[in-house]
Amino acid sequence: FLLDQLLHTELIDKIVVATTNSPNDDKIFNFCKSIGVSCFRGESQDVLDRHYQCAKQYKFSTVVRITSDNPLSDPDIIDTIITKFKLSNYDYITNEKPPTFPLGYAVEVFSFTSLEKAWKEATLPSEREHVTPYFYNNRNMFKQENYTNNEDLSNIRCTVDTMPDFILIEKIISRIRNRPIHLSEVLQLFSDEPSLLEINKDIKHDGYERSLEDDKKFLRNKLIDDGDN
């Protein structure tokens, strides 16, 4: 469904699914092959390396990062952020630092040059796993901007991390017949059926927080190693 949404963008030149080398992801590779979508396979935990190697192989000068747990990604929002990037000299533009769109509508656009710099220099587990933290952890090194929504809707979840999330997305897709589905239509549906928001309202989004705990362990171990040396 996400690929169908992305095919409605006007400014994306090529779509590549960047998955892992794990046998568990053979299904993803085979699915992409069956529908004629390019698929790159790389590191499982070092997602920064996977993105870098993928962008390098396809010779991308600009990377638009959309994560696969966001099936309702809005092509109009994506095109707007790409346009802002093309008309500026920014290294990195996103719409989630800070977030004002619902969770599930994140877009990140960055230059290959910036990606390569992050790939060479990022060391923390969170920076390797989540790809772009090195950018916003080093704002003095990268010129960046955040695209802000007119209204703060960041309390709404439209991403898929858990079964309640999946159930909500299923209901949205079944109730809205237009394709692609735009954020405005989802918000109208929530206005008409506010009970839908109850389905996943208690889910805590903590993937990045878990990585920060890994950072603490990494730094403690590094301190011990440095002490030994």
mmCIF file of C-alpha atoms in Angstrom:
data_model
loop_
_atom_site.group_PDB
_atom_site.id
_atom_site.type_symbol
_atom_site.label_atom_id
_atom_site.label_comp_id
_atom_site.label_asym_id
_atom_site.label_seq_id
_atom_site.Cartn_x
_atom_site.Cartn_y
_atom_site.Cartn_z
ATOM 1 C CA PHE A 1 0.000 0.000 0.000
ATOM 2 C CA LEU A 2 2.861 2.352 0.784
ATOM 3 C CA LEU A 3 4.354 1.789 -2.659
ATOM 4 C CA ASP A 4 0.986 2.659 -4.218
ATOM 5 C CA GLN A 5 0.935 5.887 -2.212
ATOM 6 C CA LEU A 6 4.481 6.779 -3.286
ATOM 7 C CA LEU A 7 3.726 6.172 -6.960
ATOM 8 C CA HIS A 8 1.440 9.225 -6.781
ATOM 9 C CA THR A 9 4.314 11.595 -5.982
ATOM 10 C CA GLU A 10 5.429 13.834 -8.832
ATOM 11 C CA LEU A 11 9.000 14.539 -7.746
ATOM 12 C CA ILE A 12 10.406 11.118 -6.813
ATOM 13 C CA ASP A 13 12.489 9.798 -9.710
ATOM 14 C CA LYS A 14 13.008 6.244 -8.488
ATOM 15 C CA ILE A 15 11.690 4.081 -5.658
ATOM 16 C CA VAL A 16 13.988 1.534 -4.026
ATOM 17 C CA VAL A 17 12.943 -0.711 -1.147
ATOM 18 C CA ALA A 18 15.980 -1.001 1.138
ATOM 19 C CA THR A 19 15.544 -4.192 3.158
ATOM 20 C CA THR A 20 17.918 -6.535 4.977
ATOM 21 C CA ASN A 21 20.027 -9.542 4.038
ATOM 22 C CA SER A 22 18.080 -11.667 6.515
ATOM 23 C CA PRO A 23 16.303 -14.737 5.065
ATOM 24 C CA ASN A 24 13.205 -13.402 6.856
ATOM 25 C CA ASP A 25 13.116 -10.612 4.273
ATOM 26 C CA ASP A 26 13.257 -12.895 1.229
ATOM 27 C CA LYS A 27 9.503 -12.342 0.982
ATOM 28 C CA ILE A 28 10.037 -8.600 0.639
ATOM 29 C CA PHE A 29 12.678 -9.094 -2.045
ATOM 30 C CA ASN A 30 10.509 -11.561 -3.974
ATOM 31 C CA PHE A 31 7.464 -9.295 -3.719
ATOM 32 C CA CYS A 32 9.395 -6.310 -5.071
ATOM 33 C CA LYS A 33 10.742 -8.436 -7.904
ATOM 34 C CA SER A 34 7.235 -9.628 -8.793
ATOM 35 C CA ILE A 35 5.910 -6.062 -9.165
ATOM 36 C CA GLY A 36 9.004 -4.588 -10.809
ATOM 37 C CA VAL A 37 10.192 -2.409 -7.906
ATOM 38 C CA SER A 38 13.931 -2.170 -7.200
ATOM 39 C CA CYS A 39 15.052 -3.778 -3.956
ATOM 40 C CA PHE A 40 18.391 -3.319 -2.202
ATOM 41 C CA ARG A 41 19.520 -5.667 0.571
ATOM 42 C CA GLY A 42 21.958 -4.660 3.279
ATOM 43 C CA GLU A 43 22.744 -4.553 6.970
ATOM 44 C CA SER A 44 19.990 -5.327 9.467
ATOM 45 C CA GLN A 45 21.110 -3.335 12.525
ATOM 46 C CA ASP A 46 23.342 -0.770 10.828
ATOM 47 C CA VAL A 47 20.536 0.859 8.854
ATOM 48 C CA LEU A 48 22.706 3.900 8.162
ATOM 49 C CA ASP A 49 25.109 1.664 6.273
ATOM 50 C CA ARG A 50 22.191 0.089 4.391
ATOM 51 C CA HIS A 51 20.965 3.513 3.292
ATOM 52 C CA TYR A 52 24.438 4.664 2.316
ATOM 53 C CA GLN A 53 25.282 1.555 0.299
ATOM 54 C CA CYS A 54 21.875 1.694 -1.413
ATOM 55 C CA ALA A 55 22.205 5.379 -2.340
ATOM 56 C CA LYS A 56 25.781 4.791 -3.523
ATOM 57 C CA GLN A 57 24.784 1.843 -5.716
ATOM 58 C CA TYR A 58 21.971 3.807 -7.366
ATOM 59 C CA LYS A 59 24.062 6.995 -7.602
ATOM 60 C CA PHE A 60 21.445 9.117 -5.829
ATOM 61 C CA SER A 61 22.469 12.733 -5.246
ATOM 62 C CA THR A 62 19.396 13.312 -3.068
ATOM 63 C CA VAL A 63 17.694 10.786 -0.817
ATOM 64 C CA VAL A 64 14.034 10.879 0.229
ATOM 65 C CA ARG A 65 13.596 8.586 3.210
ATOM 66 C CA ILE A 66 10.153 7.098 3.911
ATOM 67 C CA THR A 67 9.910 4.280 6.456
ATOM 68 C CA SER A 68 7.814 1.230 5.690
ATOM 69 C CA ASP A 69 5.837 1.397 8.932
ATOM 70 C CA ASN A 70 4.111 4.515 7.561
ATOM 71 C CA PRO A 71 1.751 3.117 4.881
ATOM 72 C CA LEU A 72 -0.362 6.287 4.670
ATOM 73 C CA SER A 73 2.533 8.570 3.706
ATOM 74 C CA ASP A 74 0.950 11.477 1.834
ATOM 75 C CA PRO A 75 2.459 12.105 -1.643
ATOM 76 C CA ASP A 76 1.533 15.802 -1.491
ATOM 77 C CA ILE A 77 3.428 16.297 1.778
ATOM 78 C CA ILE A 78 6.398 14.441 0.305
ATOM 79 C CA ASP A 79 6.421 16.593 -2.824
ATOM 80 C CA THR A 80 6.158 19.776 -0.758
ATOM 81 C CA ILE A 81 9.223 18.864 1.298
ATOM 82 C CA ILE A 82 11.181 17.782 -1.796
ATOM 83 C CA THR A 83 10.354 21.140 -3.386
ATOM 84 C CA LYS A 84 11.596 23.013 -0.321
ATOM 85 C CA PHE A 85 14.812 21.009 -0.450
ATOM 86 C CA LYS A 86 15.351 21.636 -4.172
ATOM 87 C CA LEU A 87 14.811 25.376 -3.774
ATOM 88 C CA SER A 88 17.212 25.697 -0.855
ATOM 89 C CA ASN A 89 20.801 24.893 -0.002
ATOM 90 C CA TYR A 90 19.884 22.774 3.005
ATOM 91 C CA ASP A 91 21.617 19.480 3.758
ATOM 92 C CA TYR A 92 18.596 17.995 5.518
ATOM 93 C CA ILE A 93 14.893 18.808 5.680
ATOM 94 C CA THR A 94 12.295 16.900 7.673
ATOM 95 C CA ASN A 95 8.855 17.444 9.173
ATOM 96 C CA GLU A 96 9.424 15.734 12.513
ATOM 97 C CA LYS A 97 12.008 17.808 14.376
ATOM 98 C CA PRO A 98 9.845 18.770 16.178
ATOM 99 C CA PRO A 99 6.845 16.708 15.014
ATOM 100 C CA THR A 100 3.618 18.538 14.163
ATOM 101 C CA PHE A 101 2.166 16.023 11.699
ATOM 102 C CA PRO A 102 0.547 12.792 12.912
ATOM 103 C CA LEU A 103 2.997 10.001 13.661
ATOM 104 C CA GLY A 104 3.189 8.093 10.393
ATOM 105 C CA TYR A 105 3.716 11.051 8.047
ATOM 106 C CA ALA A 106 7.431 11.582 8.519
ATOM 107 C CA VAL A 107 9.485 12.660 5.514
ATOM 108 C CA GLU A 108 13.241 13.169 5.429
ATOM 109 C CA VAL A 109 15.177 14.598 2.488
ATOM 110 C CA PHE A 110 18.957 14.898 2.523
ATOM 111 C CA SER A 111 21.924 15.080 0.210
ATOM 112 C CA PHE A 112 24.116 12.084 -0.532
ATOM 113 C CA THR A 113 27.109 14.156 0.574
ATOM 114 C CA SER A 114 25.550 14.565 4.023
ATOM 115 C CA LEU A 115 24.622 10.896 4.166
ATOM 116 C CA GLU A 116 28.189 9.927 3.359
ATOM 117 C CA LYS A 117 29.533 12.205 6.081
ATOM 118 C CA ALA A 118 27.152 10.656 8.630
ATOM 119 C CA TRP A 119 28.090 7.158 7.441
ATOM 120 C CA LYS A 120 31.793 7.896 7.949
ATOM 121 C CA GLU A 121 31.500 9.638 11.317
ATOM 122 C CA ALA A 122 28.449 8.333 13.220
ATOM 123 C CA THR A 123 29.356 5.876 15.976
ATOM 124 C CA LEU A 124 26.453 5.739 18.440
ATOM 125 C CA PRO A 125 24.068 2.765 18.066
ATOM 126 C CA SER A 126 21.087 5.144 17.752
ATOM 127 C CA GLU A 127 22.824 7.008 14.924
ATOM 128 C CA ARG A 128 23.556 3.789 13.039
ATOM 129 C CA GLU A 129 20.120 2.216 13.566
ATOM 130 C CA HIS A 130 17.912 5.256 12.911
ATOM 131 C CA VAL A 131 19.947 6.717 10.003
ATOM 132 C CA THR A 132 19.458 10.453 10.531
ATOM 133 C CA PRO A 133 20.093 11.278 14.242
ATOM 134 C CA TYR A 134 23.663 12.235 13.338
ATOM 135 C CA PHE A 135 22.197 15.147 11.359
ATOM 136 C CA TYR A 136 20.135 16.657 14.145
ATOM 137 C CA ASN A 137 22.691 15.754 16.816
ATOM 138 C CA ASN A 138 25.193 17.910 14.910
ATOM 139 C CA ARG A 139 23.232 20.938 13.792
ATOM 140 C CA ASN A 140 26.418 22.972 13.540
ATOM 141 C CA MET A 141 27.667 20.632 10.789
ATOM 142 C CA PHE A 142 24.507 20.353 8.659
ATOM 143 C CA LYS A 143 22.260 23.125 7.430
ATOM 144 C CA GLN A 144 18.740 21.918 8.162
ATOM 145 C CA GLU A 145 15.120 22.949 8.379
ATOM 146 C CA ASN A 146 11.892 21.560 9.809
ATOM 147 C CA TYR A 147 8.651 21.764 7.824
ATOM 148 C CA THR A 148 5.856 22.525 10.294
ATOM 149 C CA ASN A 149 2.157 21.773 9.975
ATOM 150 C CA ASN A 150 -0.354 24.568 10.594
ATOM 151 C CA GLU A 151 -1.743 22.612 13.553
ATOM 152 C CA ASP A 152 0.078 20.330 15.973
ATOM 153 C CA LEU A 153 -1.357 16.855 15.289
ATOM 154 C CA SER A 154 1.563 14.876 16.693
ATOM 155 C CA ASN A 155 -0.691 13.187 19.260
ATOM 156 C CA ILE A 156 -2.333 11.122 16.471
ATOM 157 C CA ARG A 157 -0.846 7.699 15.560
ATOM 158 C CA CYS A 158 -1.034 6.518 11.949
ATOM 159 C CA THR A 159 2.037 4.284 12.006
ATOM 160 C CA VAL A 160 2.253 0.481 12.327
ATOM 161 C CA ASP A 161 4.282 -0.851 15.255
ATOM 162 C CA THR A 162 1.643 -2.992 16.978
ATOM 163 C CA MET A 163 -1.516 -4.936 16.197
ATOM 164 C CA PRO A 164 -3.818 -2.075 17.367
ATOM 165 C CA ASP A 165 -1.943 0.203 14.925
ATOM 166 C CA PHE A 166 -2.478 -2.328 12.145
ATOM 167 C CA ILE A 167 -6.186 -2.582 12.917
ATOM 168 C CA LEU A 168 -6.573 1.197 12.751
ATOM 169 C CA ILE A 169 -4.763 1.435 9.397
ATOM 170 C CA GLU A 170 -6.944 -1.375 8.023
ATOM 171 C CA LYS A 171 -10.063 0.526 9.031
ATOM 172 C CA ILE A 172 -8.799 3.750 7.468
ATOM 173 C CA ILE A 173 -7.958 2.032 4.178
ATOM 174 C CA SER A 174 -11.318 0.249 4.064
ATOM 175 C CA ARG A 175 -13.347 3.391 4.830
ATOM 176 C CA ILE A 176 -11.591 5.825 2.486
ATOM 177 C CA ARG A 177 -12.047 4.807 -1.138
ATOM 178 C CA ASN A 178 -9.952 7.516 -2.812
ATOM 179 C CA ARG A 179 -6.435 6.664 -3.930
ATOM 180 C CA PRO A 180 -4.045 7.973 -2.902
ATOM 181 C CA ILE A 181 -5.304 8.609 0.619
ATOM 182 C CA HIS A 182 -4.420 12.123 1.760
ATOM 183 C CA LEU A 183 -3.965 13.284 5.322
ATOM 184 C CA SER A 184 -6.939 15.635 5.010
ATOM 185 C CA GLU A 185 -9.195 12.640 4.293
ATOM 186 C CA VAL A 186 -7.856 10.745 7.294
ATOM 187 C CA LEU A 187 -8.467 13.735 9.550
ATOM 188 C CA GLN A 188 -12.008 14.061 8.199
ATOM 189 C CA LEU A 189 -12.592 10.373 8.937
ATOM 190 C CA PHE A 190 -11.366 10.859 12.514
ATOM 191 C CA SER A 191 -13.693 13.842 12.849
ATOM 192 C CA ASP A 192 -16.619 11.736 11.613
ATOM 193 C CA GLU A 193 -15.653 8.686 13.678
ATOM 194 C CA PRO A 194 -13.637 9.854 16.705
ATOM 195 C CA SER A 195 -13.877 6.386 18.253
ATOM 196 C CA LEU A 196 -11.230 5.244 15.740
ATOM 197 C CA LEU A 197 -8.645 7.239 17.645
ATOM 198 C CA GLU A 198 -9.274 5.093 20.709
ATOM 199 C CA ILE A 199 -7.936 1.961 18.992
ATOM 200 C CA ASN A 200 -4.245 2.754 19.464
ATOM 201 C CA LYS A 201 -4.191 5.809 21.720
ATOM 202 C CA ASP A 202 -2.371 3.967 24.532
ATOM 203 C CA ILE A 203 0.546 2.766 22.391
ATOM 204 C CA LYS A 204 3.874 4.282 23.376
ATOM 205 C CA HIS A 205 6.306 5.060 20.578
ATOM 206 C CA ASP A 206 9.654 4.107 22.107
ATOM 207 C CA GLY A 207 11.913 2.671 19.388
ATOM 208 C CA TYR A 208 14.311 5.606 19.446
ATOM 209 C CA GLU A 209 14.277 5.725 23.258
ATOM 210 C CA ARG A 210 15.401 2.085 23.337
ATOM 211 C CA SER A 211 18.294 2.993 21.063
ATOM 212 C CA LEU A 212 19.320 5.769 23.435
ATOM 213 C CA GLU A 213 19.649 3.140 26.153
ATOM 214 C CA ASP A 214 21.940 1.216 23.805
ATOM 215 C CA ASP A 215 23.969 4.420 23.425
ATOM 216 C CA LYS A 216 24.531 4.510 27.191
ATOM 217 C CA LYS A 217 25.796 0.924 27.182
ATOM 218 C CA PHE A 218 28.013 1.675 24.179
ATOM 219 C CA LEU A 219 29.539 4.718 25.882
ATOM 220 C CA ARG A 220 30.063 2.824 29.150
ATOM 221 C CA ASN A 221 31.850 0.020 27.303
ATOM 222 C CA LYS A 222 33.915 2.523 25.338
ATOM 223 C CA LEU A 223 34.943 4.193 28.572
ATOM 224 C CA ILE A 224 36.044 0.833 29.962
ATOM 225 C CA ASP A 225 37.981 0.006 26.767
ATOM 226 C CA ASP A 226 39.660 3.404 26.764
ATOM 227 C CA GLY A 227 40.543 2.902 30.402
ATOM 228 C CA ASP A 228 42.135 -0.444 29.643
ATOM 229 C CA ASN A 229 44.133 1.105 26.860
#
